[in-house]
Short mmCIF file of C-alpha atoms and ligand atoms in Angstrom, two decimals:
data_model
loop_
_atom_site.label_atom_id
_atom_site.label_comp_id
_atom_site.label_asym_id
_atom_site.label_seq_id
_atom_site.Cartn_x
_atom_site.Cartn_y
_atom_site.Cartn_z
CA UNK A 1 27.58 13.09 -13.40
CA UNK A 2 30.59 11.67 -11.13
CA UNK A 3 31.06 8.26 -11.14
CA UNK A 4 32.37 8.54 -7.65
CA UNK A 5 29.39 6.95 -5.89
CA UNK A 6 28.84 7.69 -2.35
CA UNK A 7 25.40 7.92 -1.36
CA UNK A 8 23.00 5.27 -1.33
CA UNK A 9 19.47 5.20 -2.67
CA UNK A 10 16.71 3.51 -1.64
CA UNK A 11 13.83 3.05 -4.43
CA UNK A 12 9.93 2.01 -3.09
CA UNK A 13 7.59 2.29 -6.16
CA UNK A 14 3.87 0.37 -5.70
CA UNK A 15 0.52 1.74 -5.67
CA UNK A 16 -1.95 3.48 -4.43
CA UNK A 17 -2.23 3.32 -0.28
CA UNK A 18 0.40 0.33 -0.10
CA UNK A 19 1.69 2.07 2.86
CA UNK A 20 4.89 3.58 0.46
CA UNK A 21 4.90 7.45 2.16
CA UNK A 22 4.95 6.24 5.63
CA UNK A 23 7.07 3.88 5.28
CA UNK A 24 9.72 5.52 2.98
CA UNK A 25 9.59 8.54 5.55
CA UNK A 26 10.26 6.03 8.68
CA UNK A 27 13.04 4.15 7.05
CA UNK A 28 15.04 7.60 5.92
CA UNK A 29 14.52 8.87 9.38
CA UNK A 30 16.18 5.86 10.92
CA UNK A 31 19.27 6.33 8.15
CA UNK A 32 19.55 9.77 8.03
CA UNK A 33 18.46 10.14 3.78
CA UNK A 34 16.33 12.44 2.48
CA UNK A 35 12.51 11.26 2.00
CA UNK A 36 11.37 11.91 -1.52
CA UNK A 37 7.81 12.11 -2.43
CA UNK A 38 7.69 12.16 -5.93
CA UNK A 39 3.71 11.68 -5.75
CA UNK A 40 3.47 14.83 -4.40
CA UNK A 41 5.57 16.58 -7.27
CA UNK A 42 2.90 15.23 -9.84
CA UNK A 43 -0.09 16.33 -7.50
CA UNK A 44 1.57 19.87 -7.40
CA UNK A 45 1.42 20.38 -10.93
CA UNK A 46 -2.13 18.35 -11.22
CA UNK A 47 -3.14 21.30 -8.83
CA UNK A 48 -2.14 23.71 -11.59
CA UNK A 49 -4.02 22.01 -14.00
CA UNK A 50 -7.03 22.05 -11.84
CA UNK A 51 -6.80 25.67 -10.77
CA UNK A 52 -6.14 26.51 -14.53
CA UNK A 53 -8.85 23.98 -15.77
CA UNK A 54 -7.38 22.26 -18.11
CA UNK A 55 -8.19 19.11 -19.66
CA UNK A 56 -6.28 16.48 -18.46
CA UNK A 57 -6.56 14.42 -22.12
CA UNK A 58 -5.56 17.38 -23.58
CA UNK A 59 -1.88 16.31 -24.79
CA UNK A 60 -1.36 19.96 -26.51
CA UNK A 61 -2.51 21.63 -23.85
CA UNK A 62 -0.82 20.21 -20.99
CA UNK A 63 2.32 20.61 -22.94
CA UNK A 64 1.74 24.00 -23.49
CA UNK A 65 1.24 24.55 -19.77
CA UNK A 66 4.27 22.60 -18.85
CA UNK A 67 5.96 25.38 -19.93
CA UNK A 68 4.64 28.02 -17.07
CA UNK A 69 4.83 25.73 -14.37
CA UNK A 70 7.87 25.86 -11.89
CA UNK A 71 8.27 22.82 -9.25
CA UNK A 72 10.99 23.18 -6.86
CA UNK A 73 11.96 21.39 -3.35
CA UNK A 74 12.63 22.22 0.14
CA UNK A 75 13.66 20.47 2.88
CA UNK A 76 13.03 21.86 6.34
CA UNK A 77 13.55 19.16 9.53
CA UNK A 78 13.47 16.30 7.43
CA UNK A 79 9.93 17.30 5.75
CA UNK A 80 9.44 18.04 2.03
CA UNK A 81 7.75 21.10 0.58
CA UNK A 82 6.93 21.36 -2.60
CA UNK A 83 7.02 24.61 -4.39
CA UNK A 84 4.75 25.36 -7.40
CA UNK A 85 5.35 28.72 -9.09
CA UNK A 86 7.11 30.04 -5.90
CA UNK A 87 3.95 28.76 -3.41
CA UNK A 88 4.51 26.68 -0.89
CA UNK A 89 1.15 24.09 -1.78
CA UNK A 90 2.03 21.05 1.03
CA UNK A 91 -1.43 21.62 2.51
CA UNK A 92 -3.38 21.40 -0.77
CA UNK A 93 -2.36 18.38 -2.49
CA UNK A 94 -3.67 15.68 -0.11
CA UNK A 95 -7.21 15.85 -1.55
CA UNK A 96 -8.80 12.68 -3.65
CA UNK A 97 -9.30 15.32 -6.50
CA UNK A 98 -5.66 16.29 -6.91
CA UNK A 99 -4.94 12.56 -6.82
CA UNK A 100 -7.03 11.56 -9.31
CA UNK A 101 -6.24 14.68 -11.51
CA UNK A 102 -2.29 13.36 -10.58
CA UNK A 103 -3.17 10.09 -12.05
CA UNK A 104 -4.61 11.17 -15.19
CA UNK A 105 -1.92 13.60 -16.03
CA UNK A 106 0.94 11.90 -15.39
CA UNK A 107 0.21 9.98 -17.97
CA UNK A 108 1.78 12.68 -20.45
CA UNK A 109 5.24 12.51 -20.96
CA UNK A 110 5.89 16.41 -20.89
CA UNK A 111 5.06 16.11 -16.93
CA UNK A 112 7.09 13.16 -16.33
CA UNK A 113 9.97 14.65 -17.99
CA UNK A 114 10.15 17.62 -16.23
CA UNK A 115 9.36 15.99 -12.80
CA UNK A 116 12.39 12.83 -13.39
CA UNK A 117 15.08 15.24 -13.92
CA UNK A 118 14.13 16.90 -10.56
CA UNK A 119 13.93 13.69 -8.77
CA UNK A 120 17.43 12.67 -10.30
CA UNK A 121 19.23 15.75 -9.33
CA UNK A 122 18.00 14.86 -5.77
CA UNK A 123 19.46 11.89 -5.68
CA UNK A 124 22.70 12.58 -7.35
CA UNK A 125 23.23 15.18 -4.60
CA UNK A 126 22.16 12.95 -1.19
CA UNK A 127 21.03 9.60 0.12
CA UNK A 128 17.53 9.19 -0.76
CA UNK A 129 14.33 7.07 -0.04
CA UNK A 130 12.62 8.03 -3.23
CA UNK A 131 8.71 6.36 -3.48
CA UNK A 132 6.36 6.67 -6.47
CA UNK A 133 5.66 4.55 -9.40
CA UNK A 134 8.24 4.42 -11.94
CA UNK A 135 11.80 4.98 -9.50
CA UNK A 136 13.23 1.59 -9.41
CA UNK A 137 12.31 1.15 -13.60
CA UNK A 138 13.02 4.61 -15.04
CA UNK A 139 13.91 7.41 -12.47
CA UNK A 140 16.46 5.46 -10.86
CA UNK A 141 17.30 2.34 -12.40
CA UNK A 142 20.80 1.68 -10.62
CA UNK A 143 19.59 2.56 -6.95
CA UNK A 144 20.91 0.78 -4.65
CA UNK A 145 17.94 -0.90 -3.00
CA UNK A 146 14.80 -1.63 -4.79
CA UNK A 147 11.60 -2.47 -3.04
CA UNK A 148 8.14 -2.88 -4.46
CA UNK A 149 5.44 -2.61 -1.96
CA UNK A 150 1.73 -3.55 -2.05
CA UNK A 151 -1.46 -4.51 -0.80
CA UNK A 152 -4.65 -6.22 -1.75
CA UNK A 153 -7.50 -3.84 -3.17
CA UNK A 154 -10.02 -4.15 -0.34
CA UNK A 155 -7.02 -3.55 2.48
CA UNK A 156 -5.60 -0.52 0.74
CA UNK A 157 -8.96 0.76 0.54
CA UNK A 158 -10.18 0.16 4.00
CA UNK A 159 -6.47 1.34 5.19
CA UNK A 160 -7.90 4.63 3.15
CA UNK A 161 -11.78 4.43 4.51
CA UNK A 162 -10.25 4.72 8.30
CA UNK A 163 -8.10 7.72 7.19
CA UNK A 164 -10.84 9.65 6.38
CA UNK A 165 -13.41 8.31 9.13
CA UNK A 166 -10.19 9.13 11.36
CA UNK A 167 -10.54 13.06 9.99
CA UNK A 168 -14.50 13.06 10.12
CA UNK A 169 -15.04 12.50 6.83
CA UNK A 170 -17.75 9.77 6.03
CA UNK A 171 -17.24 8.02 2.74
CA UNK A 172 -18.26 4.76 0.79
CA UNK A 173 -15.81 2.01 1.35
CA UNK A 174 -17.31 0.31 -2.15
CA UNK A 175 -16.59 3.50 -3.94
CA UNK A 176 -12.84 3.99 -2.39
CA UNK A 177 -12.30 0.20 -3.73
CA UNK A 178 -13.60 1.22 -6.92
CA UNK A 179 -11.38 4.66 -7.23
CA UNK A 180 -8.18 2.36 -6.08
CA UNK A 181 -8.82 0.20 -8.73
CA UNK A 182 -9.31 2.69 -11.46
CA UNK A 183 -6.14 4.56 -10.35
CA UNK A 184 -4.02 1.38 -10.47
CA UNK A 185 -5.20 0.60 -13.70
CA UNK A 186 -4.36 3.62 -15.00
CA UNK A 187 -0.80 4.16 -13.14
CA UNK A 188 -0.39 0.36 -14.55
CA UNK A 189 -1.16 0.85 -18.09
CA UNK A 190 0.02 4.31 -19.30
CA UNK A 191 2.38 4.06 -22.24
CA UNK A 192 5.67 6.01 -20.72
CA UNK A 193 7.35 4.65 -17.65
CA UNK A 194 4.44 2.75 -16.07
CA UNK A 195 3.96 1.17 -12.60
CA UNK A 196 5.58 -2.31 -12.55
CA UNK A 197 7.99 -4.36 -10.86
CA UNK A 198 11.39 -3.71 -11.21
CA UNK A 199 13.21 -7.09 -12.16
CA UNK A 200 15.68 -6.48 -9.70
CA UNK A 201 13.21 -4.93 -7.04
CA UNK A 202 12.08 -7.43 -3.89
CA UNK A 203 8.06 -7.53 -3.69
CA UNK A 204 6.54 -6.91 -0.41
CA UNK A 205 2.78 -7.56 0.47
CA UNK A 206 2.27 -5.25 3.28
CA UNK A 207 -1.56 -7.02 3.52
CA UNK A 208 -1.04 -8.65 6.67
CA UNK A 209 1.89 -6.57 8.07
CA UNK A 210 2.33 -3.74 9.87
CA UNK A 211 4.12 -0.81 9.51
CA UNK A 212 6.40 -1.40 11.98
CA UNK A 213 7.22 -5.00 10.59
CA UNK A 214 7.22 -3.49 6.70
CA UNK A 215 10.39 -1.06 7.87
CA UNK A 216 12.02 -3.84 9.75
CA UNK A 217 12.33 -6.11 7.10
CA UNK A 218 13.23 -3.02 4.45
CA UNK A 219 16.04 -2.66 7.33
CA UNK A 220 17.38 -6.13 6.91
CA UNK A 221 17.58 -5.90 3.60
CA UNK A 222 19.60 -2.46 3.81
CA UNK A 223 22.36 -4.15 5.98
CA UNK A 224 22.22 -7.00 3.42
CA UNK A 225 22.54 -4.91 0.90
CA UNK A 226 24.89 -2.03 2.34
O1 DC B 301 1.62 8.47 -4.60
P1 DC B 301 0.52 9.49 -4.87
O2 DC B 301 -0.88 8.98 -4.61
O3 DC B 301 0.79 10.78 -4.17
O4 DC B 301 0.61 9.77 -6.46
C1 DC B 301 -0.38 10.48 -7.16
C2 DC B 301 -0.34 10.10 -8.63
O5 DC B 301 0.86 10.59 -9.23
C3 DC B 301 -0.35 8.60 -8.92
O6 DC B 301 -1.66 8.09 -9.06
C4 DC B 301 0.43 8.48 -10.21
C5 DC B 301 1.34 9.68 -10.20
N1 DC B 301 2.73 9.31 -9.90
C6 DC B 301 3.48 8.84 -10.95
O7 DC B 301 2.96 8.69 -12.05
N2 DC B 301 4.80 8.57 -10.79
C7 DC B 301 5.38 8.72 -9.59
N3 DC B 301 6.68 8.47 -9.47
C8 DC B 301 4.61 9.16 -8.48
C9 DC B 301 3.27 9.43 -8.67
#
């Protein structure tokens, strides 16, 4: 690794529907960085997992599968694709299953190993906006801006209900409150690299904000910071 530090990364960890994806997309639009999902690298392989049913408290197993699964990036116009075992799988990750089957495997530390070295070769190469859970602790502890974004349970999930009532889809805004919460707790408590606050990272509460006023004030604080 060169010491010789020129780009400048930008690390938004937080959970579940705080807003992280859209936002982290807007604000490396405005600078020109590369948007990192790293979410959608652990729904990729969860998708593997799913299609190959295995059981996702199955340490041996999942190890075991590690092994034949292949995640690689592409960029094309600023969007991410994400590339498992040479498929392109953008337009099958998005679904509640593969995020709860994300959640539960990610837990293992045989899938966040091969996922972090990934996500740090990324951002050795370029400027990055990197969101997930664990990139201002652990993936990328000396990035150059650290934010940590939520949002109260019952906005995150109503944020979510009007998503899907926005694509037809009728759901239970009770039950998306109680899947948020069971997700956090779990992305919270795992033993390797959990979600938390980085010491050093500034804590939004994109509640009562929005969008638009979340990047803003990310923006001030990357000419403060700069
Ligand atoms: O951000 P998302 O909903 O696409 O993430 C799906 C799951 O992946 C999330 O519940 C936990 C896991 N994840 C993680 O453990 N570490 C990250 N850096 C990103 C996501």
């Amino acid at each position: 690794m060169s010491n010789e530090k020129t780009n400048f990364n930008i690390a938004i960890d937080g959970p579940a529907g705080a807003g992280k994806s859209t936002i982290a997309r807007k604000i490396a639009s405005k600078l020109g960085f590369i948007y990192v999902d790293t979410g959608a690298m652990y729904r990729a392989m969860a998708l593997y997992f799913l299609r190959n049913h295995i059981d996702p408290s199955d340490q041996a197993e999942i190890e075991a599968s590690c092994k034949d699964v292949e995640i690689t990036i592409e960029y094309k116009d600023g969007e991410q694709f994400v590339i498992l075992n040479g498929e392109n799988v953008n337009g099958l990750i998005r679904t509640e299953e593969v995020g709860n089957m994300a959640s539960a495997t990610s837990v293992h530390r045989a899938v966040r190993l091969k996922l972090v070295e990934l996500q740090q070769e990324l951002a050795r190469k370029e400027s990055v906006v990197m969101d997930g859970r664990d990139i201002g602790t652990y993936v990328l502890p000396n990035a150059d801006l650290k934010i940590y974004l939520t949002a109260s349970v019952e906005e995150r999930a109503r944020r979510r209900w009007s998503e899907l009532k926005a694509k037809g889809i009728e759901a239970d805004l009770k039950e998306i409150e109680k899947d948020i919460e069971d997700r956090d707790y779990r992305d919270m408590n795992r033993e390797f690299a959990p979600l938390k606050q980085a010491e050093d990272a500034i804590f939004l509460d994109s509640s009562d904000l929005t969008i638009d006023e979340v990047v803003d004030k990310i923006m001030e604080y990357y000419y403060k910071t700069r």
